[in-house]
Short mmCIF file of C-alpha atoms in Angstrom, two decimals:
data_model
loop_
_atom_site.label_atom_id
_atom_site.label_comp_id
_atom_site.label_asym_id
_atom_site.label_seq_id
_atom_site.Cartn_x
_atom_site.Cartn_y
_atom_site.Cartn_z
CA MET A 479 -9.60 1.16 16.67
CA VAL A 480 -9.72 1.44 12.95
CA GLU A 481 -8.55 3.95 10.47
CA GLY A 482 -10.84 5.93 8.31
CA SER A 483 -8.82 4.41 5.48
CA MET A 484 -8.87 0.70 6.23
CA THR A 485 -7.09 -1.96 4.21
CA GLN A 486 -2.14 -2.65 0.46
CA GLY A 487 5.02 -6.36 -5.63
CA ALA A 488 3.87 -5.68 -8.89
CA GLY A 489 5.96 -6.12 -11.97
CA GLN A 490 9.48 -6.93 -10.95
CA GLY A 491 12.26 -4.64 -12.12
CA PRO A 492 16.03 -5.11 -12.23
CA GLU A 493 16.45 -5.29 -8.45
CA VAL A 494 18.62 -8.01 -6.88
CA GLU A 495 16.43 -10.91 -5.88
CA ARG A 496 16.27 -11.31 -2.11
CA THR A 497 14.87 -14.82 -1.78
CA ALA A 498 14.97 -18.14 -3.51
CA THR A 499 11.19 -18.39 -3.35
CA LEU A 500 9.87 -18.99 -6.88
CA ARG A 501 7.60 -16.22 -8.07
CA ASP A 502 6.08 -15.83 -11.52
CA PHE A 503 5.21 -12.25 -12.40
CA ARG A 504 4.27 -12.68 -16.03
CA VAL A 505 1.90 -9.93 -17.04
CA PRO A 506 -1.52 -10.62 -18.59
CA ALA A 507 -1.99 -9.75 -22.25
CA TYR A 508 -4.36 -6.88 -21.48
CA VAL A 509 -1.52 -4.68 -20.22
CA ASN A 510 -0.68 -3.74 -23.81
CA GLU A 511 -3.88 -1.73 -24.10
CA THR A 512 -3.38 2.02 -24.51
CA GLY A 513 -4.51 4.80 -22.22
CA PRO A 514 -4.76 4.88 -18.44
CA TYR A 515 -8.46 4.10 -18.36
CA ALA A 516 -8.53 0.96 -20.48
CA HIS A 517 -10.04 -1.87 -18.47
CA GLY A 518 -8.37 -5.17 -19.25
CA THR A 519 -10.25 -8.25 -20.10
CA GLN A 520 -9.49 -11.40 -18.21
CA PRO A 521 -6.62 -13.27 -19.85
CA ALA A 522 -7.22 -16.68 -21.28
CA GLU A 523 -4.61 -18.13 -18.99
CA THR A 524 -3.76 -16.89 -15.52
CA VAL A 525 -0.57 -17.81 -13.77
CA ARG A 526 -1.00 -19.09 -10.27
CA PRO A 527 1.82 -18.93 -7.76
CA PRO A 528 3.35 -22.28 -6.79
CA GLU A 529 2.30 -23.93 -3.59
CA GLU A 530 4.59 -23.15 -0.69
CA ALA A 531 5.07 -25.06 2.54
CA PRO A 532 2.97 -23.49 5.33
CA ALA A 533 4.88 -21.67 7.97
CA ALA A 534 3.45 -20.72 11.34
CA PRO A 535 3.28 -16.97 11.94
CA ALA A 536 5.52 -15.54 14.61
CA ALA A 537 4.07 -15.08 18.08
CA PRO A 538 1.98 -11.89 18.45
CA ARG A 539 3.77 -8.86 19.84
CA GLU A 540 2.62 -7.11 22.93
CA GLY A 541 1.42 -3.54 22.98
CA TYR A 542 -2.15 -3.82 21.71
CA PRO A 543 -5.11 -5.13 23.71
CA ALA A 544 -6.42 -8.55 22.73
CA ALA A 545 -9.79 -6.95 22.01
CA TYR A 546 -8.39 -4.68 19.30
CA THR A 547 -10.56 -4.97 16.20
CA PRO A 548 -10.89 -2.90 13.01
CA THR A 549 -14.67 -2.75 12.96
CA GLU A 550 -15.16 0.87 13.98
CA ARG A 551 -14.61 3.94 11.83
CA ASP A 552 -13.60 6.54 14.38
CA LEU A 553 -10.02 7.80 14.53
CA PRO A 554 -8.61 9.41 17.66
CA VAL A 555 -7.04 12.81 17.05
CA ILE A 556 -4.38 14.24 19.31
CA LYS A 557 -3.19 17.80 18.78
CA ARG A 558 0.51 17.79 17.98
CA GLY A 559 2.83 20.72 17.45
CA ASP A 560 6.21 19.12 16.83
CA THR A 561 5.77 17.94 13.27
CA HIS A 562 6.18 19.56 9.90
CA GLN A 563 5.39 19.06 6.24
CA VAL A 564 7.81 19.23 3.37
CA ALA A 565 6.75 21.50 0.53
CA VAL A 566 7.77 19.97 -2.77
CA ASP A 567 8.04 21.83 -6.05
CA PRO A 568 7.12 20.07 -9.31
CA VAL A 569 10.09 18.50 -11.03
CA SER A 570 10.88 18.03 -14.66
CA ALA A 571 10.56 14.68 -16.40
CA PRO A 572 13.17 12.14 -15.33
CA THR A 573 16.04 11.78 -17.76
CA ARG A 574 17.23 8.44 -19.05
CA GLN A 575 19.97 7.00 -16.85
CA SER A 576 23.01 4.96 -17.68
CA ALA A 577 22.34 1.26 -17.93
CA THR A 578 24.79 0.74 -15.06
CA ARG A 579 22.97 3.13 -12.72
CA PRO A 580 19.46 2.83 -11.31
CA GLY A 581 17.01 5.50 -12.32
CA PRO A 582 15.43 7.99 -9.91
CA LEU A 583 13.23 6.58 -7.15
CA TYR A 584 9.61 7.66 -6.66
CA VAL A 585 6.95 6.63 -4.14
CA VAL A 586 3.16 7.00 -4.33
CA GLY A 587 0.84 7.31 -1.35
CA ASP A 588 -2.65 5.85 -0.92
CA VAL A 589 -4.77 6.08 -4.08
CA HIS A 590 -8.15 4.66 -2.97
CA GLY A 591 -9.75 4.52 -6.39
CA TYR A 592 -8.98 8.10 -7.45
CA LEU A 593 -7.72 7.21 -10.90
CA ASP A 594 -7.94 10.69 -12.45
CA GLN A 595 -5.93 12.24 -9.62
CA LEU A 596 -3.34 9.46 -9.87
CA VAL A 597 -2.83 9.96 -13.61
CA ALA A 598 -2.54 13.72 -13.13
CA ALA A 599 0.04 13.31 -10.35
CA LEU A 600 2.11 10.85 -12.41
CA GLN A 601 2.00 13.20 -15.38
CA GLU A 602 3.10 16.14 -13.21
CA LYS A 603 6.22 14.17 -12.23
CA GLY A 604 6.92 13.16 -15.82
CA LEU A 605 6.34 9.46 -15.18
CA VAL A 606 3.52 8.98 -17.70
CA ASP A 607 2.67 10.88 -20.86
CA SER A 608 -0.58 12.48 -21.98
CA ALA A 609 -1.91 9.04 -22.95
CA GLY A 610 -1.12 7.64 -19.51
CA GLN A 611 1.76 5.49 -20.76
CA TRP A 612 5.14 5.09 -19.08
CA CYS A 613 7.62 7.70 -20.32
CA ALA A 614 10.14 7.74 -17.46
CA GLY A 615 12.73 5.35 -18.86
CA THR A 616 14.73 3.72 -16.05
CA ALA A 617 12.87 5.44 -13.23
CA ARG A 618 11.78 3.27 -10.31
CA LEU A 619 8.25 3.70 -8.96
CA TRP A 620 6.82 2.19 -5.76
CA PHE A 621 3.16 2.28 -4.76
CA LEU A 622 2.67 1.99 -1.00
CA GLY A 623 -0.68 0.19 -1.19
CA ASP A 624 -4.42 0.91 -0.79
CA PHE A 625 -5.55 1.06 -4.41
CA THR A 626 -9.27 0.51 -3.86
CA ASP A 627 -12.26 1.53 -1.72
CA ARG A 628 -13.75 4.97 -1.05
CA GLY A 629 -12.91 6.35 -4.51
CA PRO A 630 -14.79 5.68 -7.79
CA ASP A 631 -12.42 3.39 -9.74
CA GLY A 632 -10.24 1.07 -7.68
CA ILE A 633 -10.12 -1.60 -10.36
CA GLY A 634 -9.07 1.02 -12.91
CA VAL A 635 -6.21 1.96 -10.59
CA ILE A 636 -5.07 -1.67 -10.32
CA ASP A 637 -5.27 -2.09 -14.11
CA LEU A 638 -3.14 1.03 -14.57
CA VAL A 639 -0.48 -0.12 -12.08
CA MET A 640 -0.29 -3.55 -13.70
CA ARG A 641 0.09 -2.04 -17.15
CA LEU A 642 2.74 0.45 -16.02
CA SER A 643 4.67 -2.44 -14.49
CA ALA A 644 5.07 -4.02 -17.91
CA GLU A 645 5.81 -0.74 -19.68
CA ALA A 646 8.40 0.35 -17.12
CA ALA A 647 10.18 -3.01 -17.23
CA ALA A 648 10.38 -2.81 -21.02
CA ALA A 649 12.02 0.62 -20.69
CA GLY A 650 14.60 -0.57 -18.15
CA GLY A 651 12.87 0.80 -15.08
CA TYR A 652 10.19 -0.67 -12.86
CA CYS A 653 6.83 -0.04 -11.26
CA LYS A 654 6.10 -2.11 -8.14
CA ALA A 655 3.56 -2.12 -5.34
CA LEU A 656 3.13 -3.06 -1.70
CA MET A 657 0.11 -4.61 -0.02
CA GLY A 658 -2.16 -2.30 1.94
CA ASN A 659 -4.84 -3.20 4.42
CA HIS A 660 -7.52 -2.39 1.84
CA GLU A 661 -6.09 -5.03 -0.49
CA LEU A 662 -6.44 -7.54 2.35
CA LEU A 663 -9.96 -6.29 3.01
CA LEU A 664 -11.04 -6.65 -0.63
CA LEU A 665 -9.46 -10.12 -0.87
CA GLY A 666 -11.25 -11.16 2.30
CA ALA A 667 -14.61 -9.78 1.19
CA LYS A 668 -14.33 -11.66 -2.11
CA ARG A 669 -13.08 -14.93 -0.60
CA PHE A 670 -15.04 -15.13 2.64
CA GLY A 671 -18.03 -12.79 2.25
CA ASP A 672 -20.33 -13.12 5.26
CA THR A 673 -18.39 -15.98 6.88
CA PRO A 674 -18.13 -15.10 10.60
CA VAL A 675 -14.65 -14.45 11.95
CA ASN A 676 -13.39 -13.90 15.48
CA SER A 677 -12.67 -10.18 15.53
CA GLY A 678 -11.37 -10.02 19.10
CA ALA A 679 -14.48 -8.06 20.10
CA GLY A 680 -17.18 -10.42 18.97
CA THR A 681 -18.17 -11.77 15.59
CA ALA A 682 -17.43 -9.84 12.41
CA THR A 683 -17.35 -10.51 8.66
CA PHE A 684 -15.10 -9.28 5.89
CA GLN A 685 -18.14 -8.23 3.87
CA ALA A 686 -19.45 -5.98 6.64
CA ALA A 687 -16.00 -4.47 7.30
CA TRP A 688 -15.49 -3.85 3.57
CA LEU A 689 -18.81 -2.02 3.23
CA LEU A 690 -18.17 -0.05 6.44
CA ASN A 691 -14.82 1.12 5.15
CA GLY A 692 -15.67 2.38 1.70
CA GLY A 693 -16.14 -0.79 -0.35
CA GLN A 694 -17.47 0.04 -3.81
CA LYS A 695 -19.93 -2.29 -5.55
CA SER A 696 -18.51 -1.27 -8.92
CA ASP A 697 -15.09 -2.55 -7.85
CA MET A 698 -16.47 -5.87 -6.64
CA ASP A 699 -18.49 -6.30 -9.86
CA ARG A 700 -15.35 -5.80 -12.01
CA LEU A 701 -12.96 -7.76 -9.80
CA GLN A 702 -11.47 -10.67 -11.79
CA ASP A 703 -9.21 -13.61 -11.01
CA HIS A 704 -6.07 -11.88 -12.31
CA HIS A 705 -6.71 -8.92 -10.00
CA LEU A 706 -7.07 -11.27 -7.03
CA GLN A 707 -3.91 -13.17 -7.91
CA TRP A 708 -1.97 -9.94 -8.33
CA MET A 709 -3.08 -8.60 -4.96
CA ALA A 710 -2.35 -11.89 -3.18
CA ARG A 711 1.25 -11.81 -4.45
CA LEU A 712 2.04 -8.28 -3.27
CA ASP A 713 4.93 -7.86 -0.87
CA ALA A 714 4.34 -6.21 2.51
CA VAL A 715 7.81 -4.74 3.07
CA GLU A 716 10.70 -3.69 0.83
CA ALA A 717 13.99 -1.82 1.23
CA VAL A 718 15.29 0.47 -1.53
CA ASP A 719 18.18 2.95 -1.42
CA GLY A 720 18.23 2.97 2.37
CA TYR A 721 14.47 3.51 2.68
CA LEU A 722 12.27 0.91 4.36
CA LEU A 723 8.96 0.92 2.49
CA VAL A 724 5.77 -0.27 4.22
CA HIS A 725 2.10 0.56 3.96
CA SER A 726 1.08 0.97 7.59
CA ASP A 727 2.64 3.07 10.34
CA THR A 728 2.68 0.12 12.73
CA THR A 729 5.23 -2.23 14.26
CA SER A 730 2.96 -5.22 13.54
CA TYR A 731 5.25 -6.27 10.69
CA LEU A 732 7.59 -7.57 13.39
CA ASP A 733 4.98 -10.23 14.22
CA TYR A 734 5.56 -11.86 10.83
CA GLY A 735 9.31 -12.29 10.63
CA ALA A 736 12.80 -11.07 11.47
CA SER A 737 13.71 -10.27 7.85
CA ILE A 738 12.00 -8.70 4.88
CA GLU A 739 11.95 -12.04 3.07
CA GLU A 740 10.39 -13.81 6.05
CA VAL A 741 7.66 -11.20 6.46
CA ASN A 742 6.71 -11.30 2.78
CA ASP A 743 6.75 -15.10 2.66
CA THR A 744 4.70 -15.40 5.85
CA VAL A 745 2.06 -12.98 4.59
CA ARG A 746 1.85 -14.78 1.25
CA GLU A 747 1.60 -18.18 2.92
CA THR A 748 -1.14 -16.91 5.22
CA LEU A 749 -3.20 -15.90 2.19
CA THR A 750 -2.45 -19.22 0.48
CA ARG A 751 -3.81 -21.21 3.44
CA ASN A 752 -7.09 -19.32 2.96
CA ASP A 753 -8.24 -19.51 6.58
CA ALA A 754 -10.74 -16.73 7.28
CA ASN A 755 -9.67 -16.13 10.88
CA GLU A 756 -5.98 -16.12 9.97
CA VAL A 757 -6.51 -13.62 7.15
CA TRP A 758 -8.67 -11.47 9.42
CA ASP A 759 -5.90 -11.35 12.02
CA LEU A 760 -3.46 -10.24 9.31
CA PHE A 761 -5.89 -7.57 8.13
CA ARG A 762 -6.55 -6.46 11.71
CA LYS A 763 -2.84 -5.94 12.42
CA PHE A 764 -2.31 -4.06 9.15
CA THR A 765 -5.03 -1.55 10.14
CA LYS A 766 -3.12 -0.42 13.24
CA ARG A 767 -1.68 3.08 13.01
CA PHE A 768 0.05 6.00 14.75
CA SER A 769 2.88 3.84 16.13
CA PHE A 770 5.43 6.43 14.97
CA ARG A 771 3.58 9.49 16.25
CA ASP A 772 3.70 10.89 19.76
CA GLU A 773 6.02 9.84 22.56
CA GLY A 774 8.08 6.76 21.70
CA GLY A 775 7.38 7.06 17.99
CA ALA A 776 11.03 7.39 17.00
CA ASP A 777 11.89 4.29 19.01
CA ALA A 778 9.13 2.37 17.21
CA VAL A 779 10.62 3.40 13.86
CA ARG A 780 14.08 2.36 15.03
CA SER A 781 12.77 -1.09 15.99
CA LEU A 782 11.76 -1.65 12.37
CA LEU A 783 14.91 -0.13 10.89
CA ASP A 784 17.14 -2.17 13.22
CA THR A 785 15.33 -5.36 12.20
CA TYR A 786 14.86 -4.88 8.46
CA GLY A 787 17.50 -2.29 7.58
CA GLY A 788 17.35 1.23 6.24
CA THR A 789 17.85 4.70 7.62
CA ARG A 790 14.30 6.04 7.13
CA ILE A 791 10.87 4.48 6.89
CA VAL A 792 8.35 5.56 4.23
CA HIS A 793 4.68 4.71 4.76
CA GLY A 794 1.13 5.48 3.72
CA HIS A 795 -2.05 4.45 5.58
CA SER A 796 -2.52 7.31 8.08
CA PRO A 797 -3.56 10.55 6.34
CA ILE A 798 -1.20 13.43 7.00
CA PRO A 799 -4.00 15.65 8.42
CA TYR A 800 -4.53 13.05 11.16
CA LEU A 801 -0.81 12.86 11.87
CA LEU A 802 -0.82 16.64 12.24
CA GLY A 803 -3.60 16.38 14.81
CA GLU A 804 -6.28 18.03 12.69
CA VAL A 805 -9.88 16.85 12.60
CA GLY A 806 -10.89 15.42 9.24
CA SER A 807 -12.97 12.81 7.50
CA GLU A 808 -12.17 10.20 4.91
CA ASP A 809 -15.76 10.07 3.69
CA GLY A 810 -15.54 13.11 1.44
CA GLU A 811 -16.90 15.54 4.05
CA GLU A 812 -15.52 19.04 4.16
CA SER A 813 -12.64 19.43 6.58
CA ALA A 814 -10.90 22.35 8.21
CA GLY A 815 -7.66 20.39 8.10
CA PRO A 816 -4.41 21.72 6.68
CA VAL A 817 -3.61 21.95 3.00
CA VAL A 818 -1.31 19.04 2.17
CA GLU A 819 1.47 20.10 -0.18
CA GLY A 820 3.95 17.26 0.25
CA PRO A 821 5.20 14.42 2.43
CA HIS A 822 5.20 14.73 6.20
CA VAL A 823 8.48 14.12 8.06
CA TYR A 824 8.30 13.24 11.75
CA ALA A 825 9.58 10.84 14.47
CA ASP A 826 12.91 12.63 14.78
CA GLY A 827 13.15 12.77 10.99
CA LEU A 828 13.06 8.97 10.70
CA ALA A 829 9.56 8.63 9.19
CA ILE A 830 8.12 9.99 5.94
CA ALA A 831 4.32 9.87 5.63
CA MET A 832 2.91 9.73 2.09
CA ASP A 833 -0.88 9.52 2.50
CA GLY A 834 -1.92 13.02 1.50
CA GLY A 835 -5.58 12.37 2.33
CA VAL A 836 -6.99 12.23 -1.19
CA THR A 837 -10.23 10.78 0.23
CA MET A 838 -10.70 13.86 2.41
CA ALA A 839 -10.07 16.53 -0.23
CA GLY A 840 -6.34 16.32 0.33
CA LYS A 841 -3.67 15.53 -2.25
CA LEU A 842 -2.57 12.31 -3.91
CA LEU A 843 1.18 12.37 -3.37
CA VAL A 844 3.85 11.19 -5.81
CA GLN A 845 7.30 12.02 -4.48
CA GLN A 846 10.88 11.56 -5.65
CA LEU A 847 13.35 10.35 -3.01
CA PRO A 848 15.47 11.60 -1.45
CA LEU A 849 13.59 14.68 -0.33
CA ASP A 850 15.08 18.08 -1.01
CA ASN A 851 15.49 18.77 2.71
#
């Protein structure tokens, strides 16, 4: 089963480093360009991450059939009546914080190439100014992944996030990002193309899956080495202020390690080994969804929180209209689904969903944490 929205840090801020693994996050020269729509040119010198010793992934978890494969577009919809959305009023621009205190924390749901909507949402929260430049001082901003595919300008979105990472760091804040399944899909399509992989239900290719799930030729044509390196270095899991941040609403992260550091290192090492079947398996697991919805959903959330820490999980990936049990489409078709006004809280209040369904005429969500209620 595959989501309609298939495939997910960035500049590092003043957070305490969690692992001794050497990472170089120097920012290419193009990030100093002005405006949110400036497309960077490839830097003369790109920084490649150091080689790391391969580590075998943890044994697969049970709970999904061996034939599971993300090569179909349909999404099952189950009517649910025990969930609710949180209406969020616009807030004023963040104020500069004391150097000894972290700034306010914000999270961004799936963007999927909708650059104009992203800029407007960041401006509404006072995070960027009218020129699209960082104006939030020491604020902390996390993107939950899925920057490309379906929408018109995925590469423009990545360029913006990379530039804001440098601008936020210079102001004493930070802008970081997690890896979504669409980042894995784009990496795989670029690296492996039509190379056959074992999908669990026959032979598949990254190229075919990318096209099936909203791959945009304009993104592939503009994809450069520094974009690929940036995506390959993204973390999969992070914990901030008691929130566990992930892209997908799945327990598959547990297959890759018993700590946040282990998960992130295992994912990065998997991409470094550059084995098509191994990367496909990673992509396949990151497309799983709905683990926190329905009966047993709260227990699934607790399994992640007990392992990695935190009191609430924040995720993207599954559009809120689907979580509410409403029929919808992520291909731009008209939908009778609900109007999304803010994040969706469910699983006994332990999960916060942030994918507002921008690809299905929903809303691109940027939200300050904690929530008002």
